[in-house]
């Protein structure tokens, strides 16, 4: 696997800090301006704000611990929009040379559509999603700050929702019954993965690595560690669906990730948007896509060799592979 191939998906601690800061700011905007809550959840607006605030404290703690351990200078952290460290980083992303990175951050931010606080001891999820108005305005503002068209973030979000829906429809995958009333559908379910109790076990990782895993996973489904890409670095972090094409080469996700089609489909949706909006805009884009298809074929082969519980995920990845082949021919 060449560095030129995977470097497109690789993000440094400072980049993760920008993404985390934008997500934190989005949550705060939604808490102050958002009015929507699922009709089927018996929450008053005050209840929703309280749950969001409780969730945000734990989320920021997890993310900041991970950033601290990853950054040798210990300067990467969640910033507010007025912090002196935040503004230069945003300005840097306006530069043409950083266009791919700006798109990668925006893809991840656009997928961060909702959050799922759950009170201790509860067995039911409480789905709290971002109100459409504040979310769309924040994506528009962020797109403009990256010198991208205002509609870029919203279009990324709509494309990912459409791709995820198409994958499930083509694969004839039944929705998970536990989430059957969720208005956001499969994309929302998949994006909520980092906050599911019981699936967030890093196994036998060293303690510091487990803290990093938990923190970066909290930034979005499919953002993951990959340790074989560059031996000179302690940890690589892959975003934009890049982690999906490393399955079988390294244990980048908990094993249960492979068994859940919502999680696989969200990563596949991110990957397809990343290919369409970033990679294929590169003069060498089709050659890079060929490498991605080769790796995706290896992932499918690996999962096929595993137990039957991976069957739905294999089906989804095979459909995703055919969709990407069509882009190569196009």
Short mmCIF file of C-alpha atoms in Angstrom, two decimals:
data_model
loop_
_atom_site.label_atom_id
_atom_site.label_comp_id
_atom_site.label_asym_id
_atom_site.label_seq_id
_atom_site.Cartn_x
_atom_site.Cartn_y
_atom_site.Cartn_z
CA UNK A 1 0.00 0.00 0.00
CA UNK A 2 1.76 3.16 -1.14
CA UNK A 3 2.07 6.28 1.00
CA UNK A 4 0.74 8.41 -1.86
CA UNK A 5 -2.42 6.34 -1.78
CA UNK A 6 -3.16 6.36 1.96
CA UNK A 7 -1.82 9.85 2.66
CA UNK A 8 -5.04 11.22 1.15
CA UNK A 9 -6.94 9.80 4.13
CA UNK A 10 -4.28 10.39 6.79
CA UNK A 11 -4.81 13.20 9.30
CA UNK A 12 -2.44 14.74 11.84
CA UNK A 13 -3.38 15.71 15.42
CA UNK A 14 -3.73 19.39 14.46
CA UNK A 15 -6.21 18.43 11.73
CA UNK A 16 -8.18 16.29 14.17
CA UNK A 17 -8.21 19.25 16.55
CA UNK A 18 -9.78 21.43 13.83
CA UNK A 19 -12.47 18.81 13.17
CA UNK A 20 -13.14 18.36 16.90
CA UNK A 21 -13.36 22.12 17.40
CA UNK A 22 -15.86 22.51 14.57
CA UNK A 23 -17.96 19.64 15.91
CA UNK A 24 -17.91 21.14 19.40
CA UNK A 25 -18.96 24.53 18.02
CA UNK A 26 -21.77 22.88 16.05
CA UNK A 27 -23.07 21.18 19.21
CA UNK A 28 -23.06 24.49 21.08
CA UNK A 29 -24.90 26.21 18.23
CA UNK A 30 -27.51 23.46 18.19
CA UNK A 31 -27.92 23.58 21.98
CA UNK A 32 -28.66 27.31 21.86
CA UNK A 33 -30.61 27.49 18.59
CA UNK A 34 -31.96 24.01 17.82
CA UNK A 35 -35.59 23.23 18.54
CA UNK A 36 -36.05 19.78 17.01
CA UNK A 37 -36.26 16.55 19.00
CA UNK A 38 -37.70 13.20 17.91
CA UNK A 39 -41.48 13.12 18.32
CA UNK A 40 -41.35 9.61 19.77
CA UNK A 41 -38.94 10.57 22.59
CA UNK A 42 -40.76 12.14 25.56
CA UNK A 43 -38.37 15.05 26.03
CA UNK A 44 -39.14 18.68 26.71
CA UNK A 45 -36.75 21.21 25.17
CA UNK A 46 -35.19 21.70 28.62
CA UNK A 47 -34.62 17.94 28.97
CA UNK A 48 -32.94 17.89 25.58
CA UNK A 49 -30.58 20.75 26.43
CA UNK A 50 -29.62 19.11 29.72
CA UNK A 51 -28.83 15.80 28.02
CA UNK A 52 -26.84 17.53 25.28
CA UNK A 53 -24.80 19.43 27.86
CA UNK A 54 -24.05 16.26 29.83
CA UNK A 55 -23.06 14.45 26.65
CA UNK A 56 -20.81 17.30 25.50
CA UNK A 57 -18.76 17.31 28.72
CA UNK A 58 -17.90 13.61 28.41
CA UNK A 59 -17.33 13.84 24.65
CA UNK A 60 -14.90 16.77 24.95
CA UNK A 61 -13.03 15.00 27.74
CA UNK A 62 -12.55 11.86 25.61
CA UNK A 63 -11.41 13.85 22.57
CA UNK A 64 -9.02 16.16 24.44
CA UNK A 65 -7.32 13.23 26.18
CA UNK A 66 -6.70 11.58 22.81
CA UNK A 67 -5.36 14.77 21.23
CA UNK A 68 -3.02 15.36 24.18
CA UNK A 69 -1.50 11.89 23.86
CA UNK A 70 -1.13 12.07 20.07
CA UNK A 71 0.48 15.50 19.82
CA UNK A 72 4.10 15.58 20.98
CA UNK A 73 3.83 19.34 21.52
CA UNK A 74 0.54 18.90 23.45
CA UNK A 75 -0.91 21.89 21.61
CA UNK A 76 -3.77 20.08 19.85
CA UNK A 77 -7.07 20.45 21.69
CA UNK A 78 -10.66 21.55 21.19
CA UNK A 79 -10.71 25.30 20.51
CA UNK A 80 -13.57 27.77 20.40
CA UNK A 81 -14.00 29.96 17.34
CA UNK A 82 -12.13 32.88 18.96
CA UNK A 83 -9.04 31.03 20.17
CA UNK A 84 -5.76 32.28 18.73
CA UNK A 85 -4.76 28.71 17.77
CA UNK A 86 -8.00 28.03 15.91
CA UNK A 87 -8.06 30.97 13.51
CA UNK A 88 -4.63 30.38 11.86
CA UNK A 89 -5.53 26.74 11.26
CA UNK A 90 -8.78 27.72 9.55
CA UNK A 91 -6.91 30.32 7.49
CA UNK A 92 -4.43 27.64 6.39
CA UNK A 93 -7.27 25.52 5.01
CA UNK A 94 -8.21 28.32 2.62
CA UNK A 95 -5.00 27.78 0.67
CA UNK A 96 -5.30 25.86 -2.64
CA UNK A 97 -2.68 23.34 -1.48
CA UNK A 98 -4.94 22.42 1.45
CA UNK A 99 -8.11 21.99 -0.64
CA UNK A 100 -8.13 18.19 -0.30
CA UNK A 101 -7.70 18.42 3.46
CA UNK A 102 -10.46 21.02 3.74
CA UNK A 103 -12.81 18.73 1.83
CA UNK A 104 -11.88 15.78 4.05
CA UNK A 105 -12.68 17.77 7.21
CA UNK A 106 -15.94 19.00 5.70
CA UNK A 107 -17.01 15.46 4.74
CA UNK A 108 -16.52 14.32 8.33
CA UNK A 109 -18.26 17.40 9.75
CA UNK A 110 -21.18 16.93 7.36
CA UNK A 111 -21.61 13.36 8.59
CA UNK A 112 -21.72 14.45 12.23
CA UNK A 113 -25.49 14.91 12.14
CA UNK A 114 -26.63 13.93 15.58
CA UNK A 115 -25.59 12.77 19.00
CA UNK A 116 -26.94 10.19 21.33
CA UNK A 117 -26.83 10.95 25.06
CA UNK A 118 -28.14 8.16 27.23
CA UNK A 119 -28.61 8.34 30.97
CA UNK A 120 -26.65 5.89 33.07
CA UNK A 121 -28.53 2.65 33.57
CA UNK A 122 -30.97 3.18 30.68
CA UNK A 123 -31.41 0.47 28.07
CA UNK A 124 -33.05 2.71 25.44
CA UNK A 125 -31.28 5.25 23.27
CA UNK A 126 -32.44 8.86 23.34
CA UNK A 127 -31.98 10.17 19.83
CA UNK A 128 -31.19 13.87 19.78
CA UNK A 129 -30.40 15.23 16.35
CA UNK A 130 -29.25 18.59 15.09
CA UNK A 131 -32.03 20.90 13.95
CA UNK A 132 -31.93 21.37 10.19
CA UNK A 133 -31.66 25.17 10.24
CA UNK A 134 -28.68 25.56 12.60
CA UNK A 135 -26.92 22.57 11.01
CA UNK A 136 -27.25 23.88 7.47
CA UNK A 137 -26.18 27.39 8.49
CA UNK A 138 -23.12 26.02 10.28
CA UNK A 139 -22.13 23.88 7.29
CA UNK A 140 -22.58 26.89 5.02
CA UNK A 141 -20.43 29.07 7.29
CA UNK A 142 -17.70 26.42 7.49
CA UNK A 143 -17.72 25.85 3.72
CA UNK A 144 -17.22 29.58 3.17
CA UNK A 145 -14.41 29.70 5.73
CA UNK A 146 -12.58 27.06 3.63
CA UNK A 147 -13.11 29.10 0.43
CA UNK A 148 -15.51 26.46 -0.85
CA UNK A 149 -18.98 27.12 -2.30
CA UNK A 150 -21.57 27.78 0.42
CA UNK A 151 -23.54 24.64 -0.42
CA UNK A 152 -20.58 22.22 -0.26
CA UNK A 153 -21.16 20.85 3.23
CA UNK A 154 -24.91 20.43 2.74
CA UNK A 155 -24.35 18.63 -0.56
CA UNK A 156 -21.83 16.27 1.06
CA UNK A 157 -24.40 15.40 3.74
CA UNK A 158 -27.18 14.77 1.23
CA UNK A 159 -24.91 12.63 -0.94
CA UNK A 160 -23.87 10.46 2.00
CA UNK A 161 -27.48 9.96 3.06
CA UNK A 162 -28.42 9.01 -0.49
CA UNK A 163 -25.50 6.58 -0.91
CA UNK A 164 -26.19 4.87 2.41
CA UNK A 165 -29.87 4.48 1.51
CA UNK A 166 -29.02 3.09 -1.94
CA UNK A 167 -26.59 0.56 -0.45
CA UNK A 168 -29.22 -0.75 1.94
CA UNK A 169 -31.90 -0.85 -0.75
CA UNK A 170 -29.66 -2.66 -3.23
CA UNK A 171 -28.37 -5.05 -0.59
CA UNK A 172 -31.87 -5.73 0.77
CA UNK A 173 -30.54 -5.17 4.28
CA UNK A 174 -33.33 -4.95 6.88
CA UNK A 175 -33.07 -1.96 9.23
CA UNK A 176 -31.93 -2.64 12.77
CA UNK A 177 -35.17 -2.96 14.76
CA UNK A 178 -33.75 -1.15 17.77
CA UNK A 179 -33.60 2.03 15.70
CA UNK A 180 -36.67 1.55 13.52
CA UNK A 181 -38.31 4.80 14.72
CA UNK A 182 -35.31 7.02 14.15
CA UNK A 183 -36.13 9.81 11.75
CA UNK A 184 -32.55 10.02 10.49
CA UNK A 185 -32.61 6.47 9.16
CA UNK A 186 -29.58 4.29 8.55
CA UNK A 187 -27.05 7.09 8.17
CA UNK A 188 -27.92 8.47 11.58
CA UNK A 189 -27.73 5.04 13.16
CA UNK A 190 -24.32 4.35 11.68
CA UNK A 191 -22.89 7.72 12.62
CA UNK A 192 -23.96 7.15 16.23
CA UNK A 193 -21.63 4.15 16.54
CA UNK A 194 -18.94 5.85 18.66
CA UNK A 195 -21.52 6.48 21.38
CA UNK A 196 -23.07 3.03 21.64
CA UNK A 197 -22.47 1.50 25.04
CA UNK A 198 -20.95 -1.96 24.80
CA UNK A 199 -19.32 -1.53 21.39
CA UNK A 200 -16.70 0.85 22.62
CA UNK A 201 -14.22 -1.67 23.94
CA UNK A 202 -10.68 -1.31 22.56
CA UNK A 203 -9.76 -4.82 23.68
CA UNK A 204 -6.18 -5.43 24.75
CA UNK A 205 -4.66 -2.21 23.51
CA UNK A 206 -2.12 -0.48 25.79
CA UNK A 207 -3.87 2.02 28.05
CA UNK A 208 -2.72 5.16 26.21
CA UNK A 209 -3.63 3.67 22.85
CA UNK A 210 -7.09 2.77 24.15
CA UNK A 211 -7.60 6.41 25.19
CA UNK A 212 -6.58 7.56 21.70
CA UNK A 213 -8.88 5.01 20.08
CA UNK A 214 -11.85 6.15 22.18
CA UNK A 215 -11.22 9.84 21.52
CA UNK A 216 -10.73 9.75 17.76
CA UNK A 217 -13.65 7.34 17.32
CA UNK A 218 -15.84 9.92 19.05
CA UNK A 219 -15.22 12.28 16.12
CA UNK A 220 -17.16 10.05 13.71
CA UNK A 221 -17.79 6.55 12.48
CA UNK A 222 -14.87 5.11 10.55
CA UNK A 223 -12.19 7.46 11.88
CA UNK A 224 -9.64 4.99 13.14
CA UNK A 225 -6.06 4.08 14.01
CA UNK A 226 -3.88 2.35 11.46
CA UNK A 227 -0.39 1.41 12.57
CA UNK A 228 1.24 -0.17 9.51
CA UNK A 229 1.02 2.74 7.07
CA UNK A 230 4.16 4.58 8.18
CA UNK A 231 6.52 2.70 10.55
CA UNK A 232 8.25 5.96 11.48
CA UNK A 233 5.10 7.21 13.20
CA UNK A 234 3.57 5.79 16.36
CA UNK A 235 -0.02 6.01 15.15
CA UNK A 236 -1.68 6.95 11.89
CA UNK A 237 -5.27 8.16 11.88
CA UNK A 238 -7.43 7.61 8.81
CA UNK A 239 -10.63 9.52 8.03
CA UNK A 240 -12.97 9.98 5.07
CA UNK A 241 -13.73 6.26 4.83
CA UNK A 242 -10.04 5.39 4.43
CA UNK A 243 -10.15 2.98 7.36
CA UNK A 244 -12.58 0.80 5.45
CA UNK A 245 -9.94 -0.23 2.92
CA UNK A 246 -7.50 -1.37 5.60
CA UNK A 247 -9.67 -4.11 7.09
CA UNK A 248 -7.76 -7.36 7.36
CA UNK A 249 -4.37 -5.64 7.37
CA UNK A 250 -4.61 -4.34 10.91
CA UNK A 251 -7.20 -4.46 13.67
CA UNK A 252 -8.37 -0.92 13.11
CA UNK A 253 -11.90 -1.47 14.42
CA UNK A 254 -13.46 -3.64 17.13
CA UNK A 255 -14.57 -6.93 15.61
CA UNK A 256 -18.25 -6.08 16.10
CA UNK A 257 -17.83 -3.19 13.66
CA UNK A 258 -17.58 -5.71 10.80
CA UNK A 259 -20.87 -7.34 11.77
CA UNK A 260 -22.98 -4.19 11.65
CA UNK A 261 -24.11 -3.13 8.17
CA UNK A 262 -25.00 0.40 9.31
CA UNK A 263 -21.42 1.03 10.31
CA UNK A 264 -19.96 -0.44 7.13
CA UNK A 265 -22.41 1.50 4.97
CA UNK A 266 -21.62 4.85 6.61
CA UNK A 267 -17.90 4.32 6.02
CA UNK A 268 -18.64 3.27 2.44
CA UNK A 269 -20.73 6.42 1.92
CA UNK A 270 -17.90 8.62 3.21
CA UNK A 271 -15.42 6.79 0.99
CA UNK A 272 -17.53 7.25 -2.14
CA UNK A 273 -18.00 10.97 -1.52
CA UNK A 274 -14.28 11.31 -0.82
CA UNK A 275 -13.47 9.57 -4.11
CA UNK A 276 -15.94 11.64 -6.12
CA UNK A 277 -15.19 15.04 -4.58
CA UNK A 278 -11.46 14.78 -3.83
CA UNK A 279 -9.65 11.88 -5.45
CA UNK A 280 -11.20 12.04 -8.92
CA UNK A 281 -10.46 15.78 -9.04
CA UNK A 282 -6.77 14.81 -9.00
CA UNK A 283 -5.07 14.21 -12.40
CA UNK A 284 -3.97 10.81 -11.07
CA UNK A 285 -7.40 10.17 -9.59
CA UNK A 286 -8.29 7.11 -11.66
CA UNK A 287 -4.99 5.43 -10.87
CA UNK A 288 -5.59 6.06 -7.17
CA UNK A 289 -9.10 4.65 -7.53
CA UNK A 290 -7.65 1.50 -9.07
CA UNK A 291 -5.50 1.06 -5.95
CA UNK A 292 -8.53 1.61 -3.74
CA UNK A 293 -10.52 -0.99 -5.65
CA UNK A 294 -7.68 -3.48 -5.28
CA UNK A 295 -7.60 -2.92 -1.52
CA UNK A 296 -11.39 -3.08 -1.29
CA UNK A 297 -11.30 -6.42 -3.07
CA UNK A 298 -8.84 -7.68 -0.46
CA UNK A 299 -11.16 -6.48 2.31
CA UNK A 300 -14.09 -8.35 0.76
CA UNK A 301 -11.97 -11.47 0.44
CA UNK A 302 -10.88 -11.19 4.08
CA UNK A 303 -14.42 -10.75 5.42
CA UNK A 304 -15.73 -13.56 3.20
CA UNK A 305 -13.21 -15.89 4.83
CA UNK A 306 -14.56 -15.01 8.27
CA UNK A 307 -17.76 -16.18 9.92
CA UNK A 308 -21.28 -15.96 8.47
CA UNK A 309 -22.11 -12.92 10.62
CA UNK A 310 -20.14 -10.75 8.18
CA UNK A 311 -22.38 -11.71 5.25
CA UNK A 312 -24.42 -8.46 5.14
CA UNK A 313 -21.26 -6.36 5.33
CA UNK A 314 -19.67 -8.35 2.50
CA UNK A 315 -22.82 -7.79 0.45
CA UNK A 316 -22.71 -4.02 1.05
CA UNK A 317 -19.01 -3.77 0.24
CA UNK A 318 -19.49 -5.73 -2.97
CA UNK A 319 -22.21 -3.30 -4.04
CA UNK A 320 -19.98 -0.37 -3.08
CA UNK A 321 -17.16 -1.90 -5.13
CA UNK A 322 -19.40 -2.07 -8.21
CA UNK A 323 -20.46 1.56 -7.73
CA UNK A 324 -16.80 2.61 -7.59
CA UNK A 325 -15.96 0.54 -10.67
CA UNK A 326 -18.65 2.49 -12.52
CA UNK A 327 -16.91 5.74 -11.57
CA UNK A 328 -13.65 4.32 -12.92
CA UNK A 329 -15.33 3.58 -16.25
CA UNK A 330 -17.11 6.94 -16.33
#
